[in-house]
Amino acid sequence: MNKAVTDGIVLMPPAFEGGLDVWSSGDGTPGSDTYDGAVNAAIIAADQDLGSAIELQKTATVQKLRYMGQTPLLPGCYLKITARIKAIAGNLPTVQIAGWAGASNGNHVGGLIESGPATTLQNYGEVVEITAIVGAGNRNGVDMAWGAVPAYGHFGLDLTGSNGGIVRIDDIVIEDATWVFHRDLMDWVDVRDYGAVGDGVTDDAAAFEAADAAAGGRQVLVPQGMFRLGDSVTFQSAVRFEGTVTMAAQHTLSLTDNYHLPAYIDAFGDPELGFCKAFQALLSNTGHESLDMKGRIISLTGPVDMQAAIPDKSSYSQRRLIKNGQFYAEDNAAWSTETVTSQATYSPSNSLRLTGVTNVANIPRGAVVEGNGVGREVYVSAVNIAAQEITLSQQLYDAAGTQVFTFRRFKYMLDFSNFEKLSKFSLMNIEFQAAGKCSCVMLPQTATSFQFRDCYFTRPRDRGISSLFKGDQGMIVDRCQFLSSEDAELVANRTSIALNANANDVKLRDNRITRFRHFAVLAGSSNIISGNHWFQGDESNDGTRSAGLVLTRTNCRTTIDANYVDNAFIEWSNEHDSAPEFASEFSFSALNITSNVFLAGNVAQWFTFLVVKPHGAGHFLNGLSVTGNSFRIIDDPIDRVDSVDTSFADLDYNRIKNISFRDNTFGNIFNPVLSPAMIEFEQSSATSTWTIDLSDKLPFGAFAQTVESAIPAGPLLNGSGATVHVAPYYQAKQGPDRNQVRLQFGTPVRGAVTMRVRIDDPL
C-alpha cells in the first residue's frame, strides 16, 4: 500500500530551495517562528554531496527544524521520515528525526514519543542518514507509535548537544512505508495498525472498529496481548485472535463473519466466558440465528446464569439455536443444592401463593417445594420479599393452613430461570454431561416453543429439564436421551426426574429414558407423547415400580401413542388442584392411550400399568380410550393392567362416561379387561333370572353399567328341552360390588348368550 500513489496523498515537504518561510524553528504550528531571514540559517544551492540544502548553525539547546505543513496520518499507514546531514564546522551535534502530533481539532496530542533514535555526528564532511518511522501501531520498527488520535504531524529534526556547530541538511523526505508492515497482498489487517495497544488498560474499541472498516474483505488480526474494549464492537470481517479481549458484561462482541463458539473461546481465552459472550451476541445480533459450538466441550465450574450473560435483556422472542457441543460439569461446590426451611401459610382461595413466609429473602426462585399436601414438581416461580410471599408453579392439594415447608434449589448447567420470557429457543445436538453432580437445564419463567432435539442428558443428579412456571408452553423434546445417574439404585430409592412441564401443548417424541424415578411429570393439557422408550426397572425380584409418566390434570386432553413403557406405569392424578374434590368440572377426561407396548418383569402381583389416583372425592372417568396396546409380563403373571389408587379417594363409578378399553393384547395377565366387554355366558339350568358376574373383566373394577346387547347363542330351552322364543331385559350394577348383570326372562330358560357390557352410561 502507498497512499501517495493510490490515493494521491501529498506526504513530501517542499525542497529548502523553495524558501524557508514554511520551515519552523519551533513546533511547526501556525504562528511559530520560521527560518526565513534567520541569521543562523541559509539556503545552499549546490552542495557537492547534498545538492540543494539548508545550512544551519546550532544556537539553541534543542535546535528544531519542522515543516509547517500538516502531513496527514491515516489509519493503517506508516510514514518513514529521512534526513541526510553533514557537519561543516564547530561542535558536533546529536541529530534525531522529530515531530509534533496534532489532533483533528488542531490541538496537540500529548503523552506520545515525538522523536526518533538519536545519532551523534562523528566527522566533518561525512554524510549521515537518519530515519524514523511514525504510525498508529506499537509494532517492531515503529519509532513513534502515536495511536489513532493524531490526525497529522509537523515533521523535521532536532539538533541537541553543544551549541555552535554548523551543519548542512538535505531536503527532508517523507514517504509511505506501510508496505514494510502491511501489504495489500496480505490477507489480513492488524488492529495495532489502527491504534490498538493491547495493554489491558487502553480502550481499543475504536481501533478494532477502524481495522474492521479498513479490512475490505480481508481478515482482521488481533495479535498477542490483552485488548480492553470499552464499548460493544461489531466485526463485519473475519477475525483471527492470537491475543485476547476483555470487556464489561454489558458490552457485546459480535463476530459477524466467523460467528461460532471456537472464535469466542479464542477471543476471551476462557471456554466458559467465551460461551457466555457468544450467547450474548446470539441474542444481540440479528445477523445470526444459531450458535454452532463446533463440537467443543465446555467444562463448567458452576451454573451458567444465561440471563446474566445479557444484562440488558430479560425477554426475547426471536428464533435462536445453540447446537453441536457438550457441557461437562467439573467437581465444584458451586453445584451443591441449596436447602431452606421456612414457615408459610397456604389458602386454597389464593391457590398459587404462600403468604407470611419467614426467611423469604433466602428462598431462591426455581426451588422445589416440599411439605404436607404438596404434589410433585411444585416450584417457586417468584419471590416477593416486601410482601413475604412466594408464587408457586402449581396449586397444593391439601396444604391449607400454616406449616414448615422445605425449599430445595437444584443447580443447573444452563439456568434460564432469570429470563422472564424466552420463546422459540432451541438446543440441538448438545450433550449435558452432568456426571451425577448437578442438573441440566432450567427453563425460563415463560416461553413458547422451547425445543430440545437430539440432545443427551447424561446422569443428572436431580433433574434433566425443569420448568419453574410456564417456560414449557408448547415445549418440544424430540429424539433426546435421558440417562439416569441412579441405574444401580432400587426404584424405591430413586429421586431423579427427567423432566416436568406446567403449561400446555408439550410434545415428547422419540426419546429414550433410563431408570429415573419418573420420566415426565406433566401438569398441563393437550400433550402428545409419542414414540418414546422409558424403562425404570431394577435388579430386585417382585420389586416396586414407579410411574414413568405422571399426568396431574384431570381434563388432560393428552395422546400417549406408540411408546415402549418398560417396567413403569402411567399415573393420572389431580395432585395439583387446591380443591381436589369434584365440583362442576370435566373430571378425569380426554386421555387417549393407543398402540403402546407395555412390558414388565420381576414385579409384584399387584402392579398395574395404568393407575388413576384421585386426590378428592366425586371424580369419575369422563373420556378415556385405551386401544390397540400390548400388555405383557415376562415372568410371573399379574392380576390386571389397570387400577384406581384410593389412598385419598375412590372414583364415582356411577358417572363414568365415554370409555373405550378394547383391542388390546394381554400376555401373562390373569384378568384381561375390556369395555365394552364381549362375553359369552352359558346358563345350564332353566331359570328366569340369569346372573352374570363380570368381576375382573371390566377396567378399573368399575360397575357393570350398561348392556349394549344380549343375543342368544343358539336356542333358549325350557325345563322340558323345548325351544322358547323369549327376549330378556337386563338389570345392571348388581351384586355387592355392582359388577354383575342380571338377565330377566319371562319364563325359566337355559342356554347361552353373547353380551356386550360397558362400564359407562350411554351418552
Coordinates of N, CA and C in Angstrom, one line a residue, residues 497-598:
I497 N -35.7 -37.0 38.2 CA -36.8 -36.9 37.3 C -36.2 -36.3 36.0
A498 N -36.6 -37.0 34.9 CA -36.1 -36.5 33.6 C -36.6 -35.1 33.2
L499 N -37.9 -34.8 33.4 CA -38.4 -33.5 33.0 C -39.8 -33.3 33.7
N500 N -40.1 -32.1 33.7 CA -41.5 -31.7 34.1 C -42.0 -30.6 33.3
A501 N -43.3 -30.4 33.2 CA -43.9 -29.3 32.5 C -45.2 -28.8 33.2
N502 N -45.4 -27.5 33.1 CA -46.6 -27.0 33.8 C -47.6 -26.5 32.8
A503 N -47.2 -26.1 31.6 CA -48.1 -25.5 30.7 C -48.6 -26.5 29.7
N504 N -49.3 -26.1 28.6 CA -50.0 -27.0 27.7 C -49.1 -27.2 26.4
D505 N -49.6 -28.2 25.6 CA -49.1 -28.4 24.3 C -47.7 -28.9 24.2
V506 N -47.3 -29.7 25.2 CA -46.0 -30.3 25.2 C -45.9 -31.5 24.3
K507 N -44.8 -31.6 23.5 CA -44.6 -32.8 22.6 C -43.3 -33.5 23.1
L508 N -43.5 -34.7 23.5 CA -42.3 -35.6 23.8 C -42.3 -36.7 22.8
R509 N -41.3 -36.7 21.9 CA -41.3 -37.7 20.8 C -40.0 -38.3 20.6
D510 N -40.1 -39.7 20.5 CA -38.9 -40.5 20.1 C -37.7 -40.3 21.0
N511 N -38.0 -40.2 22.3 CA -36.9 -40.1 23.3 C -36.7 -41.4 24.0
R512 N -35.5 -41.6 24.6 CA -35.1 -42.8 25.3 C -34.7 -42.3 26.7
I513 N -35.3 -43.0 27.7 CA -35.2 -42.5 29.1 C -34.9 -43.8 30.0
T514 N -33.8 -43.7 30.8 CA -33.4 -44.9 31.5 C -33.5 -44.6 33.0
R515 N -34.2 -45.4 33.8 CA -34.2 -45.6 35.2 C -34.2 -44.4 36.1
F516 N -35.0 -43.4 35.7 CA -35.3 -42.3 36.6 C -36.5 -42.7 37.5
R517 N -36.7 -41.9 38.5 CA -37.9 -42.0 39.4 C -39.1 -41.8 38.5
H518 N -39.1 -40.8 37.7 CA -40.2 -40.5 36.7 C -39.5 -40.0 35.4
F519 N -40.1 -40.4 34.3 CA -39.7 -39.8 33.0 C -40.2 -38.4 33.0
A520 N -41.6 -38.1 33.1 CA -42.1 -36.8 33.0 C -43.3 -36.6 33.9
V521 N -43.3 -35.4 34.5 CA -44.5 -35.0 35.3 C -45.1 -33.9 34.6
L522 N -46.3 -34.1 34.0 CA -47.0 -33.1 33.1 C -48.2 -32.6 33.8
A523 N -48.2 -31.3 34.0 CA -49.4 -30.7 34.7 C -50.3 -29.9 33.7
G524 N -49.9 -29.8 32.5 CA -50.8 -29.2 31.5 C -51.6 -30.1 30.7
S525 N -52.2 -29.6 29.7 CA -53.1 -30.4 28.8 C -52.6 -30.3 27.4
S526 N -53.3 -31.1 26.5 CA -53.1 -31.1 25.1 C -51.6 -31.5 24.8
N527 N -51.2 -32.5 25.5 CA -49.8 -33.1 25.2 C -49.8 -34.2 24.2
I528 N -48.7 -34.4 23.6 CA -48.5 -35.5 22.7 C -47.2 -36.2 23.1
I529 N -47.4 -37.5 23.6 CA -46.3 -38.3 24.0 C -46.2 -39.5 23.0
S530 N -45.2 -39.5 22.2 CA -45.2 -40.5 21.1 C -43.8 -41.0 20.8
G531 N -43.7 -42.3 20.6 CA -42.5 -43.0 20.1 C -41.4 -43.0 21.2
N532 N -41.7 -42.8 22.4 CA -40.6 -42.8 23.5 C -40.4 -44.2 24.0
H533 N -39.3 -44.4 24.6 CA -39.0 -45.7 25.3 C -38.5 -45.3 26.7
W534 N -39.3 -45.5 27.7 CA -38.8 -45.3 29.1 C -38.8 -46.6 29.9
F535 N -37.7 -46.9 30.5 CA -37.7 -48.1 31.3 C -37.1 -47.8 32.7
Q536 N -37.7 -48.4 33.7 CA -37.4 -48.0 35.1 C -37.3 -49.2 36.0
G537 N -36.9 -50.3 35.5 CA -36.8 -51.5 36.4 C -35.6 -51.4 37.3
D538 N -35.4 -52.4 38.1 CA -34.2 -52.6 38.9 C -33.9 -54.1 38.9
E539 N -32.9 -54.5 39.8 CA -32.5 -55.9 39.8 C -33.2 -56.7 40.9
S540 N -34.2 -56.1 41.6 CA -34.9 -56.8 42.6 C -36.0 -57.7 42.0
N541 N -36.4 -58.7 42.8 CA -37.5 -59.6 42.5 C -38.8 -59.1 43.2
D542 N -39.9 -59.2 42.5 CA -41.2 -58.7 43.0 C -41.0 -57.2 43.4
G543 N -40.3 -56.4 42.6 CA -39.9 -55.1 43.0 C -41.0 -54.1 42.8
T544 N -40.8 -53.0 43.6 CA -41.7 -51.8 43.4 C -41.3 -51.1 42.1
R545 N -42.3 -50.6 41.5 CA -42.1 -49.8 40.2 C -42.7 -48.4 40.4
S546 N -42.2 -47.4 39.7 CA -42.6 -46.1 39.8 C -43.3 -45.6 38.5
A547 N -44.0 -44.5 38.6 CA -44.7 -44.0 37.4 C -43.7 -43.5 36.5
G548 N -43.7 -43.9 35.2 CA -42.9 -43.3 34.2 C -43.5 -41.9 33.8
L549 N -44.7 -41.9 33.5 CA -45.4 -40.7 33.1 C -46.5 -40.4 34.1
V550 N -46.4 -39.1 34.6 CA -47.4 -38.7 35.6 C -48.2 -37.5 35.0
L551 N -49.5 -37.7 34.9 CA -50.4 -36.6 34.4 C -51.1 -36.1 35.6
T552 N -51.0 -34.8 35.9 CA -51.7 -34.2 37.1 C -52.8 -33.3 36.8
R553 N -53.3 -33.3 35.6 CA -54.5 -32.6 35.2 C -55.6 -33.5 34.8
T554 N -56.8 -33.3 35.4 CA -57.9 -34.3 35.1 C -58.3 -34.2 33.7
N555 N -58.7 -33.0 33.2 CA -59.0 -32.8 31.8 C -57.8 -32.6 31.0
C556 N -57.0 -33.7 30.8 CA -55.6 -33.6 30.3 C -55.5 -33.4 28.8
R557 N -56.6 -33.9 28.0 CA -56.5 -33.8 26.5 C -55.2 -34.2 26.0
T558 N -54.8 -35.4 26.3 CA -53.4 -35.9 26.0 C -53.5 -37.2 25.2
T559 N -52.5 -37.3 24.3 CA -52.4 -38.6 23.5 C -51.1 -39.2 23.8
I560 N -51.2 -40.5 24.2 CA -50.0 -41.3 24.5 C -50.0 -42.4 23.5
D561 N -49.1 -42.3 22.5 CA -49.2 -43.2 21.4 C -47.8 -43.8 21.0
A562 N -47.8 -45.1 20.7 CA -46.6 -45.8 20.1 C -45.4 -45.7 21.0
N563 N -45.5 -45.7 22.3 CA -44.4 -45.7 23.2 C -44.1 -47.1 23.7
Y564 N -42.9 -47.3 24.2 CA -42.5 -48.5 24.8 C -42.3 -48.2 26.3
V565 N -43.3 -48.7 27.1 CA -43.3 -48.5 28.5 C -42.8 -49.7 29.2
D566 N -41.6 -49.6 29.8 CA -40.9 -50.8 30.3 C -40.7 -50.7 31.8
N567 N -41.3 -51.6 32.5 CA -41.2 -51.6 34.0 C -41.6 -50.3 34.6
A568 N -42.6 -49.7 34.2 CA -43.1 -48.5 34.7 C -44.6 -48.4 34.4
F569 N -45.3 -47.4 35.0 CA -46.7 -47.3 34.7 C -47.1 -45.8 34.5
I570 N -48.3 -45.6 33.9 CA -48.8 -44.3 33.7 C -49.7 -43.9 34.9
E571 N -49.5 -42.8 35.5 CA -50.3 -42.4 36.6 C -51.0 -41.1 36.3
W572 N -52.3 -41.1 36.5 CA -53.2 -40.0 36.2 C -53.8 -39.5 37.5
S573 N -53.5 -38.3 37.9 CA -53.9 -37.8 39.2 C -54.4 -36.3 39.1
N574 N -54.8 -35.8 40.2 CA -55.1 -34.3 40.3 C -54.4 -33.7 41.5
E575 N -53.2 -34.0 41.7 CA -52.4 -33.6 42.8 C -52.1 -32.1 42.8
H576 N -52.3 -31.4 41.7 CA -52.0 -30.0 41.5 C -53.3 -29.2 41.5
D577 N -54.3 -29.6 42.4 CA -55.6 -29.0 42.4 C -55.8 -28.6 43.9
S578 N -56.0 -27.3 44.2 CA -56.2 -26.9 45.6 C -57.6 -27.3 46.1
A579 N -58.5 -27.6 45.2 CA -59.8 -28.1 45.6 C -60.0 -29.5 44.9
P580 N -59.4 -30.5 45.4 CA -59.3 -31.8 44.7 C -60.6 -32.5 44.6
E581 N -61.6 -32.2 45.4 CA -62.9 -32.8 45.2 C -63.6 -32.4 43.9
F582 N -64.4 -33.2 43.4 CA -65.1 -32.9 42.1 C -66.1 -31.7 42.4
A583 N -66.1 -30.8 41.4 CA -67.0 -29.7 41.5 C -67.2 -29.1 40.1
S584 N -68.3 -29.5 39.4 CA -68.7 -29.0 38.1 C -67.5 -28.8 37.2
E585 N -66.7 -29.8 36.9 CA -65.6 -29.8 36.0 C -65.6 -31.0 35.2
F586 N -64.7 -31.2 34.3 CA -64.7 -32.3 33.4 C -64.3 -33.6 34.0
S587 N -63.7 -33.5 35.2 CA -63.1 -34.7 35.9 C -62.1 -35.4 35.0
F588 N -61.8 -36.7 35.2 CA -60.7 -37.4 34.5 C -61.2 -37.6 33.1
S589 N -60.7 -36.8 32.1 CA -61.2 -36.9 30.8 C -60.2 -36.6 29.7
A590 N -60.5 -37.0 28.5 CA -59.8 -36.7 27.3 C -58.4 -37.3 27.3
L591 N -58.2 -38.5 27.6 CA -56.9 -39.2 27.6 C -57.0 -40.4 26.6
N592 N -56.1 -40.4 25.6 CA -56.0 -41.5 24.6 C -54.7 -42.2 24.8
I593 N -54.8 -43.5 25.1 CA -53.6 -44.3 25.2 C -53.7 -45.4 24.1
T594 N -52.9 -45.3 23.1 CA -53.1 -46.1 21.9 C -51.8 -46.7 21.4
S595 N -51.8 -47.9 21.0 CA -50.7 -48.6 20.2 C -49.4 -48.6 20.9
N596 N -49.4 -48.7 22.3 CA -48.2 -48.7 23.0 C -47.8 -50.1 23.4
V597 N -46.5 -50.3 23.7 CA -46.0 -51.6 24.2 C -45.7 -51.4 25.6
F598 N -46.4 -52.2 26.5 CA -46.2 -52.2 27.9 C -45.6 -53.5 28.3

